[in-house]
Short mmCIF file of C-alpha atoms and ligand atoms in Angstrom, two decimals:
data_model
loop_
_atom_site.label_atom_id
_atom_site.label_comp_id
_atom_site.label_asym_id
_atom_site.label_seq_id
_atom_site.Cartn_x
_atom_site.Cartn_y
_atom_site.Cartn_z
CA MET U 1 116.78 127.94 31.65
CA GLU U 2 114.69 125.27 34.43
CA SER U 3 114.59 122.52 32.42
CA PRO U 4 110.76 121.24 32.70
CA ASN U 5 108.60 119.99 34.96
CA VAL U 6 108.13 116.41 34.02
CA HIS U 7 104.32 115.97 35.00
CA ASP U 8 103.65 119.35 33.12
CA PHE U 9 106.20 119.75 29.42
CA TYR U 10 104.52 122.60 29.29
CA ASP U 11 104.05 124.59 32.20
CA THR U 12 99.78 125.03 31.40
CA ARG U 13 99.79 124.56 35.37
CA ALA U 14 100.64 128.66 34.53
CA LEU U 15 98.08 129.32 32.18
CA LEU U 16 95.63 128.61 34.78
CA SER U 17 93.82 131.12 37.94
CA ASP U 18 94.52 131.28 41.72
CA GLU U 19 91.38 129.97 42.20
CA GLU U 20 91.89 126.79 39.47
CA ARG U 21 95.06 125.82 40.70
CA GLN U 22 93.64 126.02 44.56
CA VAL U 23 91.02 123.98 42.84
CA GLN U 24 93.31 121.02 41.77
CA ASP U 25 95.40 121.30 44.36
CA MET U 26 92.53 120.35 47.04
CA VAL U 27 91.03 117.60 44.93
CA ARG U 28 94.89 116.31 44.35
CA ARG U 29 94.99 116.02 48.12
CA PHE U 30 91.69 114.15 48.04
CA VAL U 31 93.06 111.41 46.16
CA ASP U 32 96.60 111.08 47.34
CA GLU U 33 95.20 110.70 51.05
CA LYS U 34 91.21 109.07 50.41
CA VAL U 35 91.10 107.94 47.21
CA LEU U 36 94.64 106.17 46.22
CA PRO U 37 94.23 104.04 49.71
CA VAL U 38 91.74 102.41 49.27
CA ILE U 39 90.46 102.13 45.39
CA ALA U 40 92.59 98.72 43.97
CA HIS U 41 91.37 96.87 47.14
CA ALA U 42 87.48 98.13 46.08
CA PHE U 43 88.44 97.34 42.58
CA GLU U 44 88.85 94.02 43.27
CA GLU U 45 85.82 93.82 45.60
CA HIS U 46 83.98 95.49 42.68
CA ARG U 47 83.11 97.75 45.17
CA PHE U 48 81.52 101.11 44.58
CA PRO U 49 84.03 103.04 47.05
CA LYS U 50 80.14 105.08 49.06
CA GLU U 51 81.90 106.05 52.33
CA LEU U 52 83.66 108.93 49.60
CA ILE U 53 80.62 111.02 48.89
CA PRO U 54 80.09 113.30 52.13
CA THR U 55 83.44 113.70 51.10
CA ILE U 56 82.83 114.98 47.56
CA ALA U 57 80.53 117.01 48.45
CA GLU U 58 81.59 118.80 51.16
CA MET U 59 84.54 120.35 48.64
CA GLY U 60 82.10 121.16 46.52
CA LEU U 61 82.22 118.97 43.29
CA LEU U 62 78.56 117.82 42.92
CA GLY U 63 77.65 120.16 40.08
CA CYS U 64 80.23 122.43 40.64
CA ASN U 65 80.05 124.16 37.03
CA LEU U 66 76.66 125.07 38.18
CA GLU U 67 75.10 128.65 39.03
CA GLY U 68 73.06 128.98 41.37
CA TYR U 69 70.39 126.60 43.76
CA ASP U 70 73.38 126.31 46.18
CA CYS U 71 76.12 125.28 43.84
CA PRO U 72 79.14 127.47 43.67
CA GLY U 73 79.41 128.03 39.93
CA LEU U 74 82.80 127.36 38.75
CA ASN U 75 83.97 127.89 35.18
CA ASN U 76 84.88 124.84 33.57
CA VAL U 77 88.27 124.52 33.34
CA SER U 78 88.24 123.61 37.03
CA TYR U 79 85.74 121.10 36.44
CA GLY U 80 87.75 119.77 34.10
CA LEU U 81 91.21 119.97 36.55
CA ILE U 82 88.64 118.05 39.17
CA CYS U 83 88.47 115.07 36.58
CA GLN U 84 91.50 115.30 36.14
CA GLU U 85 92.55 114.66 39.25
CA LEU U 86 89.88 112.33 40.20
CA GLU U 87 90.15 109.89 38.01
CA ARG U 88 93.61 110.04 39.06
CA GLY U 89 92.11 107.60 41.09
CA ASP U 90 89.75 106.40 39.60
CA SER U 91 87.57 106.27 36.08
CA GLY U 92 85.02 104.53 38.48
CA ILE U 93 85.07 108.14 40.97
CA ARG U 94 84.99 110.93 38.10
CA SER U 95 82.40 109.21 36.78
CA PHE U 96 79.90 109.28 39.66
CA VAL U 97 80.50 112.54 39.52
CA SER U 98 80.03 113.54 36.16
CA VAL U 99 76.54 111.42 36.61
CA GLN U 100 75.33 113.36 39.11
CA GLY U 101 76.73 117.07 38.17
CA SER U 102 77.01 116.83 34.36
CA LEU U 103 73.92 114.43 33.68
CA CYS U 104 71.76 114.53 36.55
CA MET U 105 71.56 117.83 37.76
CA TYR U 106 73.22 119.43 34.54
CA PRO U 107 69.10 118.50 32.48
CA ILE U 108 67.51 120.27 35.96
CA HIS U 109 68.68 123.24 35.39
CA ALA U 110 69.04 123.46 31.95
CA TYR U 111 65.37 122.11 31.10
CA GLY U 112 63.86 121.32 34.09
CA THR U 113 61.35 124.16 36.09
CA GLU U 114 61.94 126.45 38.43
CA GLU U 115 60.07 124.44 41.36
CA GLN U 116 61.90 121.24 40.13
CA LYS U 117 66.08 122.97 40.23
CA LYS U 118 64.58 123.86 43.58
CA LYS U 119 63.80 120.72 45.00
CA TRP U 120 66.74 118.71 43.58
CA LEU U 121 69.73 120.68 42.61
CA PRO U 122 70.59 121.98 46.45
CA GLN U 123 69.89 118.04 47.62
CA MET U 124 72.04 116.64 44.76
CA HIS U 125 74.45 119.12 44.99
CA ARG U 126 75.06 118.34 48.94
CA GLY U 127 74.78 114.29 47.94
CA ARG U 128 72.19 114.03 49.26
CA VAL U 129 69.87 112.73 45.94
CA ILE U 130 72.53 110.74 43.74
CA GLY U 131 70.92 110.96 40.47
CA CYS U 132 71.61 108.05 37.74
CA PHE U 133 71.48 109.33 32.96
CA GLY U 134 69.45 106.96 31.13
CA LEU U 135 69.58 106.38 27.40
CA THR U 136 71.18 103.78 26.07
CA GLU U 137 68.58 100.16 26.32
CA PRO U 138 69.80 96.46 25.65
CA ASP U 139 69.03 97.01 21.74
CA GLY U 140 72.68 99.13 21.44
CA GLY U 141 73.54 103.19 22.88
CA SER U 142 75.31 104.52 19.68
CA ASP U 143 71.70 105.24 18.52
CA PRO U 144 69.24 106.59 20.85
CA GLY U 145 67.15 108.51 18.75
CA THR U 146 65.77 104.05 17.89
CA MET U 147 65.33 103.92 21.80
CA LYS U 148 62.08 102.08 22.21
CA THR U 149 61.31 103.27 25.86
CA HIS U 150 57.84 105.15 25.92
CA ALA U 151 56.07 107.10 27.83
CA LYS U 152 52.17 108.00 26.69
CA LYS U 153 50.17 110.71 28.04
CA GLN U 154 47.18 109.84 30.17
CA GLY U 155 44.90 112.15 31.34
CA GLY U 156 47.83 114.86 33.51
CA ASP U 157 49.96 111.48 33.72
CA TRP U 158 52.67 110.15 32.16
CA VAL U 159 52.81 106.13 31.85
CA ILE U 160 56.37 104.84 31.09
CA ASN U 161 56.97 101.45 29.71
CA GLY U 162 60.96 100.36 28.37
CA ALA U 163 63.79 99.57 29.91
CA LYS U 164 67.69 101.16 30.52
CA MET U 165 70.97 99.08 30.14
CA TRP U 166 74.67 100.13 31.34
CA ILE U 167 73.14 102.40 33.39
CA THR U 168 75.97 104.02 36.18
CA ASN U 169 75.00 104.89 39.74
CA GLY U 170 71.36 103.39 38.50
CA THR U 171 70.79 101.33 42.05
CA ILE U 172 72.16 103.62 44.25
CA ALA U 173 70.05 106.43 42.72
CA ASP U 174 67.00 108.24 44.24
CA ILE U 175 66.45 109.87 41.21
CA ALA U 176 66.82 108.47 37.02
CA ILE U 177 66.71 111.41 34.42
CA VAL U 178 64.86 109.17 32.23
CA TRP U 179 64.72 109.66 28.08
CA ALA U 180 61.70 107.84 26.29
CA SER U 181 60.26 108.91 23.01
CA THR U 182 56.55 110.24 23.18
CA ASP U 183 53.98 111.34 20.71
CA GLU U 184 55.31 114.68 20.50
CA GLY U 185 59.29 112.86 20.29
CA VAL U 186 62.45 112.46 23.07
CA ARG U 187 60.87 113.89 26.42
CA GLY U 188 63.18 113.84 29.83
CA PHE U 189 61.53 112.06 32.84
CA ILE U 190 63.13 112.39 36.40
CA ILE U 191 61.75 109.35 37.94
CA GLU U 192 61.91 108.47 41.38
CA LYS U 193 63.46 105.14 43.38
CA GLY U 194 60.18 103.55 44.54
CA MET U 195 57.64 104.69 41.92
CA PRO U 196 55.54 101.57 41.12
CA GLY U 197 56.97 99.84 38.42
CA TYR U 198 59.97 101.19 38.53
CA THR U 199 63.10 98.42 39.60
CA SER U 200 66.65 98.51 38.73
CA ARG U 201 69.25 96.26 39.29
CA ASP U 202 73.59 95.67 38.91
CA ILE U 203 75.20 94.54 36.47
CA LEU U 204 77.55 92.27 37.66
CA ARG U 205 80.73 90.77 36.96
CA LYS U 206 82.61 93.77 34.58
CA MET U 207 86.14 93.45 34.35
CA SER U 208 86.13 97.28 33.18
CA LEU U 209 85.19 100.15 36.05
CA ARG U 210 85.11 98.18 38.82
CA ALA U 211 84.72 100.34 41.20
CA SER U 212 81.21 101.94 39.93
CA VAL U 213 77.89 100.93 40.26
CA THR U 214 76.08 99.64 37.33
CA SER U 215 73.09 98.93 36.17
CA GLU U 216 70.03 98.38 34.47
CA LEU U 217 66.39 99.82 34.72
CA PHE U 218 63.79 98.95 33.80
CA PHE U 219 60.40 101.02 33.55
CA GLU U 220 56.26 99.04 34.04
CA ASN U 221 53.39 100.80 33.43
CA VAL U 222 55.34 104.05 35.40
CA ARG U 223 52.80 106.73 35.93
CA VAL U 224 54.55 109.64 36.35
CA PRO U 225 53.66 113.33 36.20
CA GLU U 226 53.42 115.57 34.33
CA ALA U 227 55.56 118.09 36.97
CA SER U 228 58.00 114.96 36.43
CA ARG U 229 58.79 115.59 33.34
CA LEU U 230 61.43 118.27 31.88
CA PRO U 231 59.91 121.08 30.08
CA LYS U 232 61.98 122.60 28.18
CA ALA U 233 63.53 119.91 27.00
CA ALA U 234 62.71 118.92 23.15
CA GLY U 235 63.81 116.06 21.26
CA LEU U 236 67.03 114.37 20.78
CA GLY U 237 69.33 117.98 21.49
CA GLY U 238 67.70 117.67 25.19
CA PRO U 239 70.14 114.41 26.09
CA LEU U 240 72.91 115.25 23.62
CA SER U 241 73.43 118.53 25.05
CA CYS U 242 73.84 116.25 28.47
CA LEU U 243 76.07 114.30 27.21
CA THR U 244 78.18 117.45 25.91
CA GLN U 245 78.79 118.20 29.42
CA ALA U 246 80.09 114.60 30.49
CA ARG U 247 82.15 114.07 27.21
CA TYR U 248 83.62 117.46 28.27
CA GLY U 249 84.98 116.07 31.53
CA ILE U 250 86.21 112.70 30.24
CA THR U 251 88.47 114.65 27.92
CA TRP U 252 90.05 115.74 31.29
CA GLY U 253 90.00 113.08 32.97
CA ALA U 254 91.75 110.50 30.66
CA ILE U 255 94.54 112.68 31.20
CA GLY U 256 94.68 112.20 34.94
CA ALA U 257 94.48 107.52 34.15
CA ALA U 258 97.57 108.07 31.63
CA GLU U 259 99.61 110.77 34.60
CA ALA U 260 98.88 108.05 36.18
CA CYS U 261 100.04 105.62 34.65
CA LEU U 262 103.15 108.08 33.56
CA ASP U 263 104.20 108.22 36.54
CA GLU U 264 104.36 104.70 37.79
CA ALA U 265 105.67 103.40 34.89
CA LEU U 266 108.51 106.15 35.03
CA THR U 267 109.22 105.45 39.20
CA PHE U 268 109.87 101.34 38.24
CA THR U 269 111.83 101.93 35.08
CA LYS U 270 114.79 104.19 37.00
CA GLN U 271 115.07 101.16 39.45
CA ARG U 272 114.26 98.48 38.01
CA VAL U 273 118.53 97.58 36.72
CA LEU U 274 118.89 95.31 33.28
CA PHE U 275 122.01 94.24 31.54
CA GLY U 276 123.55 95.93 33.84
CA ARG U 277 121.59 99.21 34.20
CA PRO U 278 118.75 100.88 35.62
CA LEU U 279 116.13 99.90 32.27
CA SER U 280 115.65 104.12 32.02
CA HIS U 281 119.10 103.94 30.72
CA THR U 282 117.77 101.90 27.53
CA GLN U 283 116.62 104.02 24.54
CA THR U 284 113.22 101.65 23.58
CA ILE U 285 111.69 102.86 27.50
CA GLN U 286 112.92 105.60 26.81
CA ARG U 287 111.23 106.43 23.34
CA ARG U 288 107.96 105.01 24.67
CA LEU U 289 108.20 107.59 28.12
CA ALA U 290 108.56 110.62 26.17
CA ASP U 291 106.30 109.62 24.10
CA CYS U 292 103.41 109.10 26.47
CA VAL U 293 104.90 112.80 27.84
CA ARG U 294 104.00 114.04 23.96
CA ARG U 295 100.82 112.48 23.39
CA ILE U 296 99.47 114.07 27.67
CA THR U 297 100.79 117.55 26.91
CA ALA U 298 98.91 117.83 23.58
CA ALA U 299 95.95 115.76 25.48
CA LYS U 300 96.35 119.28 27.95
CA LEU U 301 96.22 121.72 25.65
CA MET U 302 93.79 120.23 24.51
CA SER U 303 91.72 120.18 27.17
CA LEU U 304 92.25 123.78 28.44
CA GLN U 305 92.05 125.08 25.46
CA LEU U 306 88.31 123.34 25.30
CA GLY U 307 87.09 124.64 28.63
CA ARG U 308 88.30 127.90 27.66
CA LEU U 309 86.13 127.72 24.50
CA LYS U 310 83.40 126.17 26.39
CA ASP U 311 83.96 129.16 29.41
CA ALA U 312 83.57 131.74 26.93
CA GLY U 313 80.60 130.37 25.60
CA LYS U 314 82.22 129.09 22.14
CA LEU U 315 82.13 125.72 22.19
CA HIS U 316 81.01 123.38 19.52
CA HIS U 317 79.77 119.79 20.36
CA SER U 318 82.03 118.33 17.29
CA GLN U 319 84.89 119.72 18.88
CA VAL U 320 84.61 118.05 22.42
CA SER U 321 83.86 114.96 20.41
CA LEU U 322 87.69 115.05 18.82
CA ALA U 323 89.22 115.87 22.39
CA LYS U 324 86.68 113.19 23.47
CA TRP U 325 88.71 110.64 20.49
CA ASN U 326 92.05 111.87 21.25
CA ASN U 327 92.64 112.15 24.61
CA VAL U 328 91.13 108.32 25.29
CA ARG U 329 92.13 106.80 22.83
CA MET U 330 95.77 108.21 24.73
CA GLY U 331 95.00 107.32 27.89
CA LEU U 332 94.28 103.70 27.11
CA ASP U 333 97.19 103.62 25.00
CA ILE U 334 99.09 104.91 27.93
CA ALA U 335 97.43 103.40 30.07
CA ARG U 336 99.09 99.43 27.87
CA ASP U 337 102.25 101.05 27.53
CA CYS U 338 102.74 101.61 30.70
CA ARG U 339 100.98 98.02 32.16
CA ASP U 340 103.90 96.46 29.96
CA ILE U 341 106.62 98.50 31.01
CA LEU U 342 106.70 97.02 34.11
CA GLY U 343 106.28 93.58 33.15
CA ALA U 344 104.82 90.97 34.78
CA GLY U 345 104.37 93.49 37.47
CA GLY U 346 102.04 95.21 35.85
CA ILE U 347 99.79 92.38 35.81
CA SER U 348 98.68 92.85 39.19
CA VAL U 349 95.47 95.31 40.51
CA GLU U 350 98.60 96.34 42.66
CA CYS U 351 99.85 98.31 39.94
CA CYS U 352 97.98 101.08 38.79
CA PRO U 353 98.53 101.04 35.07
CA ILE U 354 96.35 97.99 34.28
CA ARG U 355 93.48 98.75 36.87
CA HIS U 356 93.99 102.45 34.56
CA MET U 357 93.53 100.63 31.03
CA LEU U 358 90.71 98.11 31.71
CA ASN U 359 88.63 101.26 32.96
CA LEU U 360 88.99 103.62 29.45
CA GLU U 361 87.78 100.32 27.84
CA SER U 362 84.59 101.25 29.36
CA VAL U 363 85.11 105.28 28.71
CA ILE U 364 86.39 104.98 25.19
CA THR U 365 82.59 102.92 24.76
CA TYR U 366 80.77 105.39 27.37
CA GLU U 367 79.57 108.75 26.56
CA GLY U 368 79.57 107.66 22.05
CA THR U 369 82.65 105.18 21.28
CA GLU U 370 85.45 105.64 19.51
CA THR U 371 83.49 105.51 16.39
CA ILE U 372 80.55 107.58 17.47
CA HIS U 373 82.88 110.00 17.62
CA GLU U 374 85.65 109.98 14.65
CA LEU U 375 82.04 109.85 12.90
CA VAL U 376 80.75 112.69 14.45
CA VAL U 377 84.56 115.43 12.79
CA GLY U 378 83.90 113.48 9.76
CA ARG U 379 80.24 114.68 9.20
CA GLU U 380 81.52 118.06 11.09
CA ILE U 381 84.05 118.46 8.05
CA THR U 382 82.93 116.89 5.02
CA GLY U 383 78.48 117.87 5.37
CA HIS U 384 77.67 114.01 5.53
CA PRO U 385 76.62 112.32 8.16
CA ALA U 386 78.54 108.73 7.57
CA PHE U 387 76.70 106.57 10.56
P1 LIG H 1437 71.66 114.41 15.50
O1 LIG H 1437 70.75 114.34 14.17
O2 LIG H 1437 73.19 114.43 15.13
O3 LIG H 1437 71.21 115.45 16.92
C1 LIG H 1437 69.71 115.45 17.30
C2 LIG H 1437 69.87 117.01 17.69
O4 LIG H 1437 70.70 117.26 19.07
C3 LIG H 1437 71.68 118.02 18.72
N1 LIG H 1437 72.74 117.74 18.88
C4 LIG H 1437 73.41 117.93 19.89
N2 LIG H 1437 73.72 119.15 20.86
C5 LIG H 1437 74.23 118.54 21.67
N3 LIG H 1437 75.46 117.92 22.08
C6 LIG H 1437 76.23 117.27 20.88
N4 LIG H 1437 76.88 116.31 21.13
C7 LIG H 1437 74.29 117.12 20.19
N5 LIG H 1437 74.57 116.08 19.38
C8 LIG H 1437 73.76 116.55 18.52
C9 LIG H 1437 71.61 118.21 16.59
O5 LIG H 1437 72.43 119.42 15.86
C10 LIG H 1437 70.51 117.58 16.53
O6 LIG H 1437 69.17 119.28 16.80
P2 LIG H 1437 68.30 119.91 16.11
O7 LIG H 1437 68.27 120.73 16.49
O8 LIG H 1437 68.35 120.38 14.73
O9 LIG H 1437 67.27 118.56 16.46
O10 LIG H 1437 71.00 112.83 15.97
P3 LIG H 1437 71.09 111.37 15.20
O11 LIG H 1437 70.36 111.21 15.65
O12 LIG H 1437 71.84 111.31 13.92
O13 LIG H 1437 72.42 110.89 16.15
C11 LIG H 1437 74.00 111.67 16.19
C12 LIG H 1437 74.71 110.61 17.10
C13 LIG H 1437 74.99 109.54 16.46
C14 LIG H 1437 76.26 112.03 17.31
C15 LIG H 1437 74.23 110.80 18.47
O14 LIG H 1437 72.92 110.42 18.56
C16 LIG H 1437 75.37 110.50 19.40
O15 LIG H 1437 76.26 110.74 20.01
N6 LIG H 1437 75.31 108.92 19.71
C17 LIG H 1437 76.50 107.76 21.49
C18 LIG H 1437 75.41 107.89 22.12
C19 LIG H 1437 75.98 108.16 23.35
O16 LIG H 1437 76.78 109.08 23.25
N7 LIG H 1437 75.60 107.54 24.77
C20 LIG H 1437 75.61 107.94 25.80
C21 LIG H 1437 74.78 107.68 27.09
S1 LIG H 1437 75.49 108.21 28.63
C22 LIG H 1437 76.85 107.38 28.85
O17 LIG H 1437 77.35 106.75 28.22
C23 LIG H 1437 76.59 108.18 30.66
S2 LIG H 1437 78.48 107.67 30.69
C24 LIG H 1437 78.41 108.21 32.12
C25 LIG H 1437 79.79 107.75 32.95
O18 LIG H 1437 79.63 106.66 34.04
O19 LIG H 1437 80.87 108.22 32.96
P1 LIG H 1438 76.39 99.71 20.17
O1 LIG H 1438 75.60 101.24 19.86
O2 LIG H 1438 75.49 98.26 19.70
O3 LIG H 1438 77.67 99.97 19.72
C1 LIG H 1438 78.60 98.60 19.19
C2 LIG H 1438 79.61 98.50 18.11
O4 LIG H 1438 78.81 99.45 16.83
C3 LIG H 1438 80.72 99.77 17.90
O5 LIG H 1438 82.37 99.25 18.49
C4 LIG H 1438 80.48 101.68 17.71
O6 LIG H 1438 81.35 101.73 18.09
C5 LIG H 1438 80.35 100.40 16.56
N1 LIG H 1438 79.60 101.00 15.42
C6 LIG H 1438 77.88 101.29 16.00
N2 LIG H 1438 77.56 102.19 14.71
C7 LIG H 1438 78.44 102.31 13.97
C8 LIG H 1438 78.36 103.12 12.45
N3 LIG H 1438 76.80 103.63 11.63
N4 LIG H 1438 79.90 102.42 12.26
C9 LIG H 1438 80.23 102.06 12.90
N5 LIG H 1438 80.31 101.31 13.32
C10 LIG H 1438 79.48 101.78 14.14
N6 LIG H 1438 74.45 104.96 29.12
C11 LIG H 1438 73.47 105.65 29.78
O7 LIG H 1438 72.38 106.06 29.05
N7 LIG H 1438 74.12 106.09 30.85
C12 LIG H 1438 75.44 105.93 32.09
O8 LIG H 1438 75.01 106.32 33.22
C13 LIG H 1438 75.94 104.71 30.73
N8 LIG H 1438 76.48 104.51 31.51
C14 LIG H 1438 77.67 103.24 31.20
C15 LIG H 1438 78.48 102.66 31.71
C16 LIG H 1438 79.11 101.97 31.45
C17 LIG H 1438 80.84 101.78 32.29
C18 LIG H 1438 79.01 101.72 30.07
C19 LIG H 1438 80.59 100.28 30.02
C20 LIG H 1438 78.46 102.12 28.89
C21 LIG H 1438 77.37 102.57 30.24
N9 LIG H 1438 76.13 103.73 29.14
C22 LIG H 1438 75.76 103.99 29.97
C23 LIG H 1438 76.04 103.15 27.67
C24 LIG H 1438 77.50 103.74 27.20
O9 LIG H 1438 76.56 105.31 26.44
C25 LIG H 1438 76.71 103.06 25.72
O10 LIG H 1438 77.57 101.76 25.95
C26 LIG H 1438 77.79 103.25 24.28
O11 LIG H 1438 76.74 104.31 23.92
C27 LIG H 1438 77.53 102.15 23.73
O12 LIG H 1438 76.03 101.62 22.87
P2 LIG H 1438 76.27 99.74 22.49
O13 LIG H 1438 77.46 99.28 23.75
O14 LIG H 1438 75.06 99.77 22.63
O15 LIG H 1438 77.06 99.56 22.02
#
């Protein structure tokens, strides 16, 4: 009997179709050849490597699991594998793809008119139009139902006032999907860069997701035509359904970040000789590395089953919450442990665990904090909302 593959202990690759494996291999090569050589420097410089966008678009990764409008309609397991490989590079690159596909193209696809879909989706798939998603506000993100951004009907238009904060891609976005309260409940709007009264600025000095653009958006009497409203989105369920798409991808992404950290720690412990033997020959290090493999293996099986449920149309959003909570916690704990295993060298940006660890501090907060996901699962099993 062959020994298990350290990088895939339960041979989950065998559970993938040929197409899924090809997609994974293509993105893996892209990350090895184009992302890894530049990412540490980009992180240090607090710069999103925008020059990667054309290649990401050429590979068909933007909105890859949407059907029609020039999108390839890959299944959700393929989308997950793409997120996993991208986040093996950096959470910032996966975030860019998540926001474009799951948070901006998905709501247009699910809730837009035929005209909106034809106008935006092909261009967004090709990376010629970049989107951002504005839900969180300065006064708090966990409870978006209390948002203050407001849209008021005036004649045939809507007039929007308010602000959004911590918005990925904000200043580089050509369009923003903005959620606002109205007299009839929460509604979604496509707001275009350059519309009078709409401004944005970057949030600087981040210690996490430094290779990603994070911004504030401001709306001062922004006049938006009815044709820019997403007509099929009514209520908070609209934006929350987009979050389910992105959270699903994050469950896979965290696996990639953890794998990158484990790879580096494993190589190091085989080479580092202390007390007359390689570190990898000590019991404590073996237990820690084995624990990484245990947790990554469990996370992979969770995300794969989640993907199969999603592809079968049987996914409940609380199942995504369970995996977002489990897998991001797994990634963060592994990144931190691998950082420590690398000793002093582990605090250098030249080693990936500290970068992943810092990034995952954002990932565990955005798209619903860990506490929110625990409470979503708690509500599901008790029937009582305890938020
Ligand atoms: P609640 O009563 O639970 O729900 C209102 C309606 O929405 C439905 N629903 C969902 N539908 C789809 N997916 C989900 N995940 C859903 N959660 C709820 C629900 O069934 C209901 O429908 P209906 O028809 O009965 O009206 O609403 P609530 O106000 O009690 O809030 C629940 C709570 C706390 C779970 C929700 O507010 C929440 O998820 N809060 C966290 C907010 C959050 O995650 N924000 C993320 C902002 S975007 C972001 O972080 C992007 S980072 C991007 C990157 O760079 O990758
Ligand atoms: P708060 O909601 O103020 O929460 C503060 C603390 O209170 C947290 O620890 C939380 O878990 C806890 N808490 C909240 N409610 C309860 C409760 N009932 N019981 C116990 N504890 C509770 N948002 C977007 O809309 N679009 C984006 O593109 C986007 N990108 C982001 C990128 C980055 C890098 C970051 C860091 C955030 C981004 N966000 C985005 C915002 C993100 O979704 C919010 O930060 C998140 O939802 C939490 O909101 P908050 O930061 O306001 O924290």
